[in-house]
Short mmCIF file of C-alpha atoms and ligand atoms in Angstrom, two decimals:
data_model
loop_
_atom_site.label_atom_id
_atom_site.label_comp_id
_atom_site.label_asym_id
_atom_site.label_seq_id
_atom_site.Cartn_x
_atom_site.Cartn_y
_atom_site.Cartn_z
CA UNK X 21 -173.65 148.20 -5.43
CA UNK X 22 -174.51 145.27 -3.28
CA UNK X 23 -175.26 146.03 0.60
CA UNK X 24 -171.14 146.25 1.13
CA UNK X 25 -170.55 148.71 -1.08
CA UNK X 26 -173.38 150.52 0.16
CA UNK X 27 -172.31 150.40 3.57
CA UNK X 28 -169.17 151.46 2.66
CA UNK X 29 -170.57 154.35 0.49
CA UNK X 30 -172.58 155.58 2.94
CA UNK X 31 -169.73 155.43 5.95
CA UNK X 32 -169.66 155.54 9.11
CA UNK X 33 -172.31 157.96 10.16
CA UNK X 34 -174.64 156.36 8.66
CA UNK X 35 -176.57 153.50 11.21
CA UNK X 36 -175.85 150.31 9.01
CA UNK X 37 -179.27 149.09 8.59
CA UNK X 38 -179.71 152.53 5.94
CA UNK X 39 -177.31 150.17 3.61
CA UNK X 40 -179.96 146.94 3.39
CA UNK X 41 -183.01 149.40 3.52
CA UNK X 42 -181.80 151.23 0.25
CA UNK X 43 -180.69 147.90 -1.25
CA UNK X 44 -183.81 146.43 -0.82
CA UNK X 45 -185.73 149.77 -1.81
CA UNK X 46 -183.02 149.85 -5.38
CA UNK X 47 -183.44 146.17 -6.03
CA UNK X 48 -186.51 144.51 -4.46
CA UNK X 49 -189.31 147.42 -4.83
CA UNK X 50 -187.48 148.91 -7.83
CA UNK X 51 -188.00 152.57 -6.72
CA UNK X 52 -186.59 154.72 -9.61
CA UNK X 53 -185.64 157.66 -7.03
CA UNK X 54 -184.11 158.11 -4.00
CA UNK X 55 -187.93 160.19 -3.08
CA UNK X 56 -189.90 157.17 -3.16
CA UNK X 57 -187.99 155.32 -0.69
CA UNK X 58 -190.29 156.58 2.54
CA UNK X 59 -188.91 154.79 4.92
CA UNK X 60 -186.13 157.24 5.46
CA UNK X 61 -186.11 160.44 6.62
CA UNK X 62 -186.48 163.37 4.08
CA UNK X 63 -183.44 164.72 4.57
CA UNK X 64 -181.61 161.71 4.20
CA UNK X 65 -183.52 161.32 1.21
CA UNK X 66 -182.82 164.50 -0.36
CA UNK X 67 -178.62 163.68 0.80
CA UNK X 68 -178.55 160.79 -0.64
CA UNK X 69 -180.15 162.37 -4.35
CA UNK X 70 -177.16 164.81 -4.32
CA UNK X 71 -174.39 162.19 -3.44
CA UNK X 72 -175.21 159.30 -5.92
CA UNK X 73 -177.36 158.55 -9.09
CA UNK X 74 -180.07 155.79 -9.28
CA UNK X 75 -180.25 155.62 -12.90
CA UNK X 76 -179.49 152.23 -15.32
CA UNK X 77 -179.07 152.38 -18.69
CA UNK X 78 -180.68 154.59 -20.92
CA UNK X 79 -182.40 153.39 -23.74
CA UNK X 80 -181.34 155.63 -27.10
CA UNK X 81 -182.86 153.27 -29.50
CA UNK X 82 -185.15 150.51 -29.79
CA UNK X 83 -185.88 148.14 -32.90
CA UNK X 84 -188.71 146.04 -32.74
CA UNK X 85 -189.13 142.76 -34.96
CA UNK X 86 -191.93 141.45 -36.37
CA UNK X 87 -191.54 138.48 -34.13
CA UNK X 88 -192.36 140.17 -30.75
CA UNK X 89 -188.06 141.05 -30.13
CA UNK X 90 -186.94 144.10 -29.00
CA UNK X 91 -183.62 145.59 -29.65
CA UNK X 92 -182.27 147.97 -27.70
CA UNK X 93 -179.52 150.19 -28.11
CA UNK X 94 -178.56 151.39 -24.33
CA UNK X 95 -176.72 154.37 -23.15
CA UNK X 96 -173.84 153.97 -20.51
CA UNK X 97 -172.72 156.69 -18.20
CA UNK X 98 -169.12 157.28 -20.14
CA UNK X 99 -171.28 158.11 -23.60
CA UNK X 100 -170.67 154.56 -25.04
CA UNK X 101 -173.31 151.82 -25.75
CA UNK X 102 -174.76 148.35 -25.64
CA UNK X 103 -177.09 146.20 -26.65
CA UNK X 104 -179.70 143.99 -25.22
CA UNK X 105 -182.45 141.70 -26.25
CA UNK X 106 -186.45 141.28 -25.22
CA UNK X 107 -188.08 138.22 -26.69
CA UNK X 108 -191.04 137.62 -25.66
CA UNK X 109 -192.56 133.62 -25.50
CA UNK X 110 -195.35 131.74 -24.81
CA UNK X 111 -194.11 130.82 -21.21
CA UNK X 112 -191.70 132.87 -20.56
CA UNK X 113 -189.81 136.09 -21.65
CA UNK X 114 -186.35 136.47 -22.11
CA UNK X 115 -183.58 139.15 -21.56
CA UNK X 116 -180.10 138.85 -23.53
CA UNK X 117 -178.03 140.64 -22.03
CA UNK X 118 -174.39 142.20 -22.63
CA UNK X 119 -171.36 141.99 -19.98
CA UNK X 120 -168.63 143.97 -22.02
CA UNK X 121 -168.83 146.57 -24.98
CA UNK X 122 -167.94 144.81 -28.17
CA UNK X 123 -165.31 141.45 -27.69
CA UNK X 124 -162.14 140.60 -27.19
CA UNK X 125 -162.47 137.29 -28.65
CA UNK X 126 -162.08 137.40 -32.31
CA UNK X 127 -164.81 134.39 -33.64
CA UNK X 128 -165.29 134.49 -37.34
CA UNK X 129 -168.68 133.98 -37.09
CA UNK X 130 -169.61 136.88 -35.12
CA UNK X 131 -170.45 140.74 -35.46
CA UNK X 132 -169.49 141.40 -31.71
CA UNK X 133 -165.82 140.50 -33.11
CA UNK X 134 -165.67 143.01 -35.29
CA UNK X 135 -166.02 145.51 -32.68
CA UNK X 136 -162.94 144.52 -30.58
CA UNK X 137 -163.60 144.88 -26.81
CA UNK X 138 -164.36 148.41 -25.88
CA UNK X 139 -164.29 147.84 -22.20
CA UNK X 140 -165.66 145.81 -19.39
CA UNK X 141 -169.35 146.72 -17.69
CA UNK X 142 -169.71 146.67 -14.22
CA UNK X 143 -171.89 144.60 -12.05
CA UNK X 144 -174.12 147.56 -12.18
CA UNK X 145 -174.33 147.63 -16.07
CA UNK X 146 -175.36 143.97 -15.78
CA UNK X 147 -177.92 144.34 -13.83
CA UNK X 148 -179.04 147.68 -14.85
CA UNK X 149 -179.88 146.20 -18.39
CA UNK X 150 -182.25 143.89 -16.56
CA UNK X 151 -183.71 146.44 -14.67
CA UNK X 152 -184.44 148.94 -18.13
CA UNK X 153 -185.72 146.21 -20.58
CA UNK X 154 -187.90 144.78 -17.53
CA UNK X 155 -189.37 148.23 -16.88
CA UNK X 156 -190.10 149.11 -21.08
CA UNK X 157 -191.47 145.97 -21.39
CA UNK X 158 -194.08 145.85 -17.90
CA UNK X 159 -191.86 142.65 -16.72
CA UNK X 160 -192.77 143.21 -13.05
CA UNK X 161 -195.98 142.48 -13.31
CA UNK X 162 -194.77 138.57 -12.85
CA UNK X 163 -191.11 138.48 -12.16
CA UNK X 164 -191.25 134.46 -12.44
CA UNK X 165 -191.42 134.49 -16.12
CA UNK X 166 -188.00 136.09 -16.35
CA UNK X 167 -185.13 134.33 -17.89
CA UNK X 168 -181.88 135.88 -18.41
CA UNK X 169 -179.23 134.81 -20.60
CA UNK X 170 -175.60 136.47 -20.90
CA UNK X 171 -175.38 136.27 -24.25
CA UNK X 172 -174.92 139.67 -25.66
CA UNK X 173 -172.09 141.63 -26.46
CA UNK X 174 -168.68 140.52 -24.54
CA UNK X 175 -167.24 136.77 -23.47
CA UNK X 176 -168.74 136.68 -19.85
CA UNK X 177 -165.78 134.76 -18.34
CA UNK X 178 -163.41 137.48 -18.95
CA UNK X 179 -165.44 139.86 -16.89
CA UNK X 180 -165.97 137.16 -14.33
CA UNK X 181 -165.90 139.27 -11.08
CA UNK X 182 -168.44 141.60 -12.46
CA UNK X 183 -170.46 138.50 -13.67
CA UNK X 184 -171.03 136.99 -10.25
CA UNK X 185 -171.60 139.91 -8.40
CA UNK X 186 -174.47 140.90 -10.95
CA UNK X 187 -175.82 137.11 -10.36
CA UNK X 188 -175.73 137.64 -6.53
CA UNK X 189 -177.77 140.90 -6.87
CA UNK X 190 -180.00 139.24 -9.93
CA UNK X 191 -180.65 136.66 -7.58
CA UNK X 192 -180.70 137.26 -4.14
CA UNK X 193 -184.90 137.15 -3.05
CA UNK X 194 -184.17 140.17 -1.11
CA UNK X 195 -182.67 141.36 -4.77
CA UNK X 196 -184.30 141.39 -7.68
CA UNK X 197 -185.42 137.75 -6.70
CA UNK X 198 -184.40 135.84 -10.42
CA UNK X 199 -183.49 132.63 -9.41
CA UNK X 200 -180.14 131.25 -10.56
CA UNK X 201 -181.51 128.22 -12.27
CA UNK X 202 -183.25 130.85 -14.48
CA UNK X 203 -179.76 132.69 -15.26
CA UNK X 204 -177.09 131.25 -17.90
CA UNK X 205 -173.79 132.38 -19.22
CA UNK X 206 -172.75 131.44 -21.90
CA UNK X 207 -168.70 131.34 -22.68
CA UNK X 208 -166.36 130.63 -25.67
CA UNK X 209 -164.58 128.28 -23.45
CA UNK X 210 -162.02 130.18 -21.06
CA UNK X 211 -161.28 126.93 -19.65
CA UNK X 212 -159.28 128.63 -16.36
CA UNK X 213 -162.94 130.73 -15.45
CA UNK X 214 -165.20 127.70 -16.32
CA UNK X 215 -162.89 126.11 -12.86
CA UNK X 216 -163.31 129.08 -11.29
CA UNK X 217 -166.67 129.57 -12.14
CA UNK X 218 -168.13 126.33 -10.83
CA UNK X 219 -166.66 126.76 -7.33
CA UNK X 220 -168.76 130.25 -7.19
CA UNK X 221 -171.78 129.93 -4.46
CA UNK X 222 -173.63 131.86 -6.60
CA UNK X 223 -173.44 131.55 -9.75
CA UNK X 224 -175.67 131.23 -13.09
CA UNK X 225 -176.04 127.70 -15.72
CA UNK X 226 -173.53 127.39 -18.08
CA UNK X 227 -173.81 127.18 -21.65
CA UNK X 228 -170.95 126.45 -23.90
CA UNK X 229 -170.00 127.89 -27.20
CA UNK X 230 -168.42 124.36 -28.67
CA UNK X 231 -168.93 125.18 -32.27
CA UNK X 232 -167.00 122.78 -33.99
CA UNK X 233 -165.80 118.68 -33.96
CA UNK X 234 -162.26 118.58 -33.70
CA UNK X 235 -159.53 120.73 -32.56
CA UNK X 236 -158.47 122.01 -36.27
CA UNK X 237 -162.03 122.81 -36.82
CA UNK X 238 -161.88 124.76 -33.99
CA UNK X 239 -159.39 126.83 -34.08
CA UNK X 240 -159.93 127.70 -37.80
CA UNK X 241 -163.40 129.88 -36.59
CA UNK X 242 -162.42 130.76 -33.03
CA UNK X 243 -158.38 131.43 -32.47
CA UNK X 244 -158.99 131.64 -28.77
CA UNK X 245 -158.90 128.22 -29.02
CA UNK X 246 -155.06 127.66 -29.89
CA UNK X 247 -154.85 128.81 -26.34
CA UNK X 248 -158.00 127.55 -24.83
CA UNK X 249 -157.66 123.76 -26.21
CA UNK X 250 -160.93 121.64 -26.86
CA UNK X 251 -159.32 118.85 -25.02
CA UNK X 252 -158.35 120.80 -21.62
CA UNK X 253 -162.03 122.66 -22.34
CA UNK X 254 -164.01 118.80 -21.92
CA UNK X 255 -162.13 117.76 -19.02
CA UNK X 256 -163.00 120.93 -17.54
CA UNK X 257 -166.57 120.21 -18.15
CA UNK X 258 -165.61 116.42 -16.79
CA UNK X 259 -165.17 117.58 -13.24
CA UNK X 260 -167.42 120.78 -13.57
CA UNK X 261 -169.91 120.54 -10.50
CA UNK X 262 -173.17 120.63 -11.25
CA UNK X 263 -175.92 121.29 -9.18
CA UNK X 264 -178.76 118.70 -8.80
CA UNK X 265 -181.05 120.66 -11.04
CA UNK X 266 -178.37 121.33 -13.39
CA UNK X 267 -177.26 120.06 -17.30
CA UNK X 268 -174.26 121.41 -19.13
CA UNK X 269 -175.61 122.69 -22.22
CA UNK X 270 -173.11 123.14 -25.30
CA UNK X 271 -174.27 125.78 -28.24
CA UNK X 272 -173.04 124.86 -31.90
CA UNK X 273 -173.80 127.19 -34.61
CA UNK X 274 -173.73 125.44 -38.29
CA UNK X 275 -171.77 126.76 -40.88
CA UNK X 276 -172.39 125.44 -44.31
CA UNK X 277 -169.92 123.20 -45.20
CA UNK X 278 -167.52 123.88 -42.88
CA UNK X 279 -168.95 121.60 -39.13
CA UNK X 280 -172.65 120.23 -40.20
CA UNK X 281 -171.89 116.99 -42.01
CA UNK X 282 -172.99 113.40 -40.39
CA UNK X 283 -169.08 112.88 -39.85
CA UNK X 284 -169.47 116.47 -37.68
CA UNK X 285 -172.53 114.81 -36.16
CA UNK X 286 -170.91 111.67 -34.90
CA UNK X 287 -167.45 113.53 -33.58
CA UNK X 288 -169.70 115.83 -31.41
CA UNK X 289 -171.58 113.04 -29.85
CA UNK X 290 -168.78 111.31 -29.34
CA UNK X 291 -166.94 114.32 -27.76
CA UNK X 292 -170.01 114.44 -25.63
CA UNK X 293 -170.54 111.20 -24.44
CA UNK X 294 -170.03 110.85 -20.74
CA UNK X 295 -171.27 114.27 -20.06
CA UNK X 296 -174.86 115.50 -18.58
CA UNK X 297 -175.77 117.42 -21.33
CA UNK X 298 -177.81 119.43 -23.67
CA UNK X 299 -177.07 120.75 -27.18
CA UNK X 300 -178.65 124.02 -28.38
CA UNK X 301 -178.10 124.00 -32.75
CA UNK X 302 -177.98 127.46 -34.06
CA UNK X 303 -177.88 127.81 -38.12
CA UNK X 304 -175.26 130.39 -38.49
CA UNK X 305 -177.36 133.92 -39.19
CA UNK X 306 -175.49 136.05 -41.89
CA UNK X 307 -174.16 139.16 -41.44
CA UNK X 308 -172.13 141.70 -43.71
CA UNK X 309 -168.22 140.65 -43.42
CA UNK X 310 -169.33 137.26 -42.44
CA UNK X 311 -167.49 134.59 -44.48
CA UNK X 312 -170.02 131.46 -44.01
CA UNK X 313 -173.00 130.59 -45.58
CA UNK X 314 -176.49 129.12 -43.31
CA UNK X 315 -176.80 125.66 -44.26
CA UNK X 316 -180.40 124.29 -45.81
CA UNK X 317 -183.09 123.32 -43.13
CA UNK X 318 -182.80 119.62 -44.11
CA UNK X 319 -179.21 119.66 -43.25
CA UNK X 320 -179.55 121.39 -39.63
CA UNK X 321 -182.68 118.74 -39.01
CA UNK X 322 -180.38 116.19 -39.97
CA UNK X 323 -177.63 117.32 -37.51
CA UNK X 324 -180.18 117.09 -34.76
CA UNK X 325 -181.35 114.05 -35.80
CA UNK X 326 -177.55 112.32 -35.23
CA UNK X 327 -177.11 113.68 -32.01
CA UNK X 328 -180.60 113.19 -30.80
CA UNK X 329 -179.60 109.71 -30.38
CA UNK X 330 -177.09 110.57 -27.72
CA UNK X 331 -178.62 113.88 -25.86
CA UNK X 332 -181.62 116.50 -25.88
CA UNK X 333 -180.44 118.45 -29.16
CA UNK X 334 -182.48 121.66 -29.88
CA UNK X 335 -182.54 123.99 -33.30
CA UNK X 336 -182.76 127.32 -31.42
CA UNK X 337 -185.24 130.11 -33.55
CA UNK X 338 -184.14 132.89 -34.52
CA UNK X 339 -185.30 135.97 -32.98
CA UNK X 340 -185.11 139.50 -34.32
CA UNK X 341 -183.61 138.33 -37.44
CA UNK X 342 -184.95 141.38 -39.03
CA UNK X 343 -183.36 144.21 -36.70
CA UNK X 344 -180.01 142.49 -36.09
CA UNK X 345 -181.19 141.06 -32.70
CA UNK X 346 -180.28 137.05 -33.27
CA UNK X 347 -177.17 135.85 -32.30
CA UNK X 348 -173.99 136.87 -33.35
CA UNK X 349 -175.36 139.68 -34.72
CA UNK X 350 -174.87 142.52 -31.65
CA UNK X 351 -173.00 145.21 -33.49
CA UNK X 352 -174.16 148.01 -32.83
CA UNK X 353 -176.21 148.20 -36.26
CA UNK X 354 -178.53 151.20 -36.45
CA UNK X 355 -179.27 151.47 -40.44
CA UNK X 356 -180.98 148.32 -41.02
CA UNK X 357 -179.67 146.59 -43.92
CA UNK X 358 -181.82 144.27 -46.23
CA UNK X 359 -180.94 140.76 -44.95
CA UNK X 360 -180.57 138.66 -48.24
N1 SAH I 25 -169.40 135.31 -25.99
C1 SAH I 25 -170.25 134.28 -25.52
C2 SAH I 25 -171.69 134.69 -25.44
C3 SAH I 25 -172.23 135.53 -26.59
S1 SAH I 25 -172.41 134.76 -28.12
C4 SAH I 25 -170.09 133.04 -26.39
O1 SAH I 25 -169.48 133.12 -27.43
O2 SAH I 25 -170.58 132.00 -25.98
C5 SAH I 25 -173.84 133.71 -27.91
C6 SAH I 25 -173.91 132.56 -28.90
O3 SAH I 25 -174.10 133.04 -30.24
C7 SAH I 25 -172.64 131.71 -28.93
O4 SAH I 25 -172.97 130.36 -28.78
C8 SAH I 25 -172.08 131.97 -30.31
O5 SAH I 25 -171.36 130.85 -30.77
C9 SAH I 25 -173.32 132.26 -31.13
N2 SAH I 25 -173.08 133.02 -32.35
C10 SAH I 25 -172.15 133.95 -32.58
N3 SAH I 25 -172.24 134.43 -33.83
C11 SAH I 25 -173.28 133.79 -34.41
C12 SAH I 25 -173.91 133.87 -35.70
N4 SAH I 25 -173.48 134.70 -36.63
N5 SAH I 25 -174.96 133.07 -35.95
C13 SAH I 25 -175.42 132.23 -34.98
N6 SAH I 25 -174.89 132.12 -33.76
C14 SAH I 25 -173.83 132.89 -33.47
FE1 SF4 I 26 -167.26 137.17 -28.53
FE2 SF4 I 26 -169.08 135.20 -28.27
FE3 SF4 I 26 -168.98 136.68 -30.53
FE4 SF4 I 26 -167.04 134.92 -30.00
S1 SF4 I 26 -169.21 134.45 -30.39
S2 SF4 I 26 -166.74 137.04 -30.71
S3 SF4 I 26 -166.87 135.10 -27.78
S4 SF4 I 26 -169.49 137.40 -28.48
#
């Protein structure tokens, strides 16, 4: 709930400073009960303890990696589950988090896909992830070190609303006070969203899932595509408006043989070319069902090494490869099977 919905909740009885005094209680001083905020009244305490809940996501299990990740495997309200991701760096720490059970969008790539979409979460799923993996892990302590990605389970742009109004509460100083420059989505390219996106006030970095060089390619690992063209998707980016501070970034996970040759190389950075940009490389991590292969190191350092030339181009690290926590792996795995 954002103040609105509070006031709203709370109706008209209420005086409507109650609605920013419990927001800022919920969100800003992170009270985890209704008790601890003192600057009401007891009684209106103890009403407002038998009228609504104040808890986030449960946490049934957690994996943790040899590399400092955390799995976890959270428990939503209606029984069903999610999963988000702590890694832990030098600078900073990092929370991947979900925005729908399991995905609609059927990448071939991808252990999310095989889940289908179970539902949507809401705004308060979003941002109740944050607030459980921030509390397990003692992320309070410095708030500033926080980065968020949406990167989990779901295609963000297909849950849009729900998106931005976690972002506004993620955000807002007088909210949990995670600046937006240190919040990115990252879509499959729902070209009609990425518009709508960019004309949000609020609204986090975006990070695009590009994947492949030419249309064909395309397609062949993510159908979406055939409706979501890679031509309509750059001119999208063309006119995207980006803030001051801001680079596009563009996410292309190599599959052996299939979108990492030179001739890959030089059709991305061509693709590319007139845009303010980043690349993030990610060597495909395997997973049962999965029909690709991870190419060699040498290959993936070669990739960089073609579009270095034309923009920042980073080989993103796998985290958690050992409890299913890297990317493209959130499916709900809880035997942990020998990775070969
Ligand atoms: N649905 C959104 C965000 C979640 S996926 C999206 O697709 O962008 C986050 C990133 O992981 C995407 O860039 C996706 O292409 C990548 N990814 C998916 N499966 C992967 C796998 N098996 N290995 C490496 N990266 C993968
Ligand atoms: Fe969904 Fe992203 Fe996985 Fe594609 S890569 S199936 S959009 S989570």
């Amino acid at each position: 709930m954002d103040v609105e919905d509070l006031r709203e909740a709370l109706g008209a009885g209420t005086p409507a400073y109650r609605a920013r005094q419990i927001y800022e209680a919920v969100y800003q001083r992170r009270v985890e009960s209704f008790e601890e905020i003192t600057g009401l009244p007891k009684a209106e305490r103890a009403a407002l303890a038998e009228r609504f809940s104040l808890s986030g996501p449960e946490v049934v299990s957690r994996y943790d990696s040899a590399d400092g990740t955390r799995r976890y495997l959270l428990g939503l309200d209606d029984g069903k589950t999610v999963e988000a991701v702590f890694m832990p760096e030098f600078h900073r720490d990092t929370l991947c988090i979900s925005t729908q059970v399991g995905c609609p969008v059927d990448c071939k790539f991808c252990l999310t896909a095989l889940m289908g979409l179970e539902r949507n979460l809401t705004a308060g799923e979003i941002v109740g992830q944050v607030l459980t993996l921030a509390r397990d892990n003692g992320l309070w302590a410095d708030e500033r070190r926080i980065n968020i990605v949406m990167m989990g389970q779901g295609e963000p742009l297909l849950n849009l609303a729900a998106v931005l109004k976690a972002t506004r509460i993620l955000s807002d100083p007088k909210g949990l006070g995670i600046s937006e420059k240190r919040i990115t989505v990252s879509t499959s390219g729902i070209t009609a969203r990425v518009l709508e996106l960019g004309v949000a006030e609020v609204r986090p970095r975006l990070a695009i899932s590009l994947n492949a060089s030419t249309q064909e390619q395309r397609e062949a690992i993510m159908p979406i595509t055939k409706k979501w063209n890679l031509e309509d998707l750059l001119a999208a980016c063309k006119v995207y408006p980006l803030r001051p501070w801001e680079k596009l970034t563009f996410e292309y996970v190599l599959l052996k043989g299939v979108n990492d040759t030179d001739a890959d190389a030089r059709r991305v950075a061509g693709l590319l070319g007139n845009l303010n940009c980043k690349v993030n490389l990610i060597a495909l991590n395997p997973g049962p069902g999965i029909p690709f292969e991870t190419p060699d190191a040498e290959r993936v350092l070669a990739f960089q090494a073609r579009l270095k030339r034309s923009f920042p181009t980073f080989i993103r690290k796998p985290r958690g490869l050992d409890i299913y926590a890297a990317c493209g792996q959130l499916k709900r795995m809880e035997t942990l099977v020998e990775l070969s």
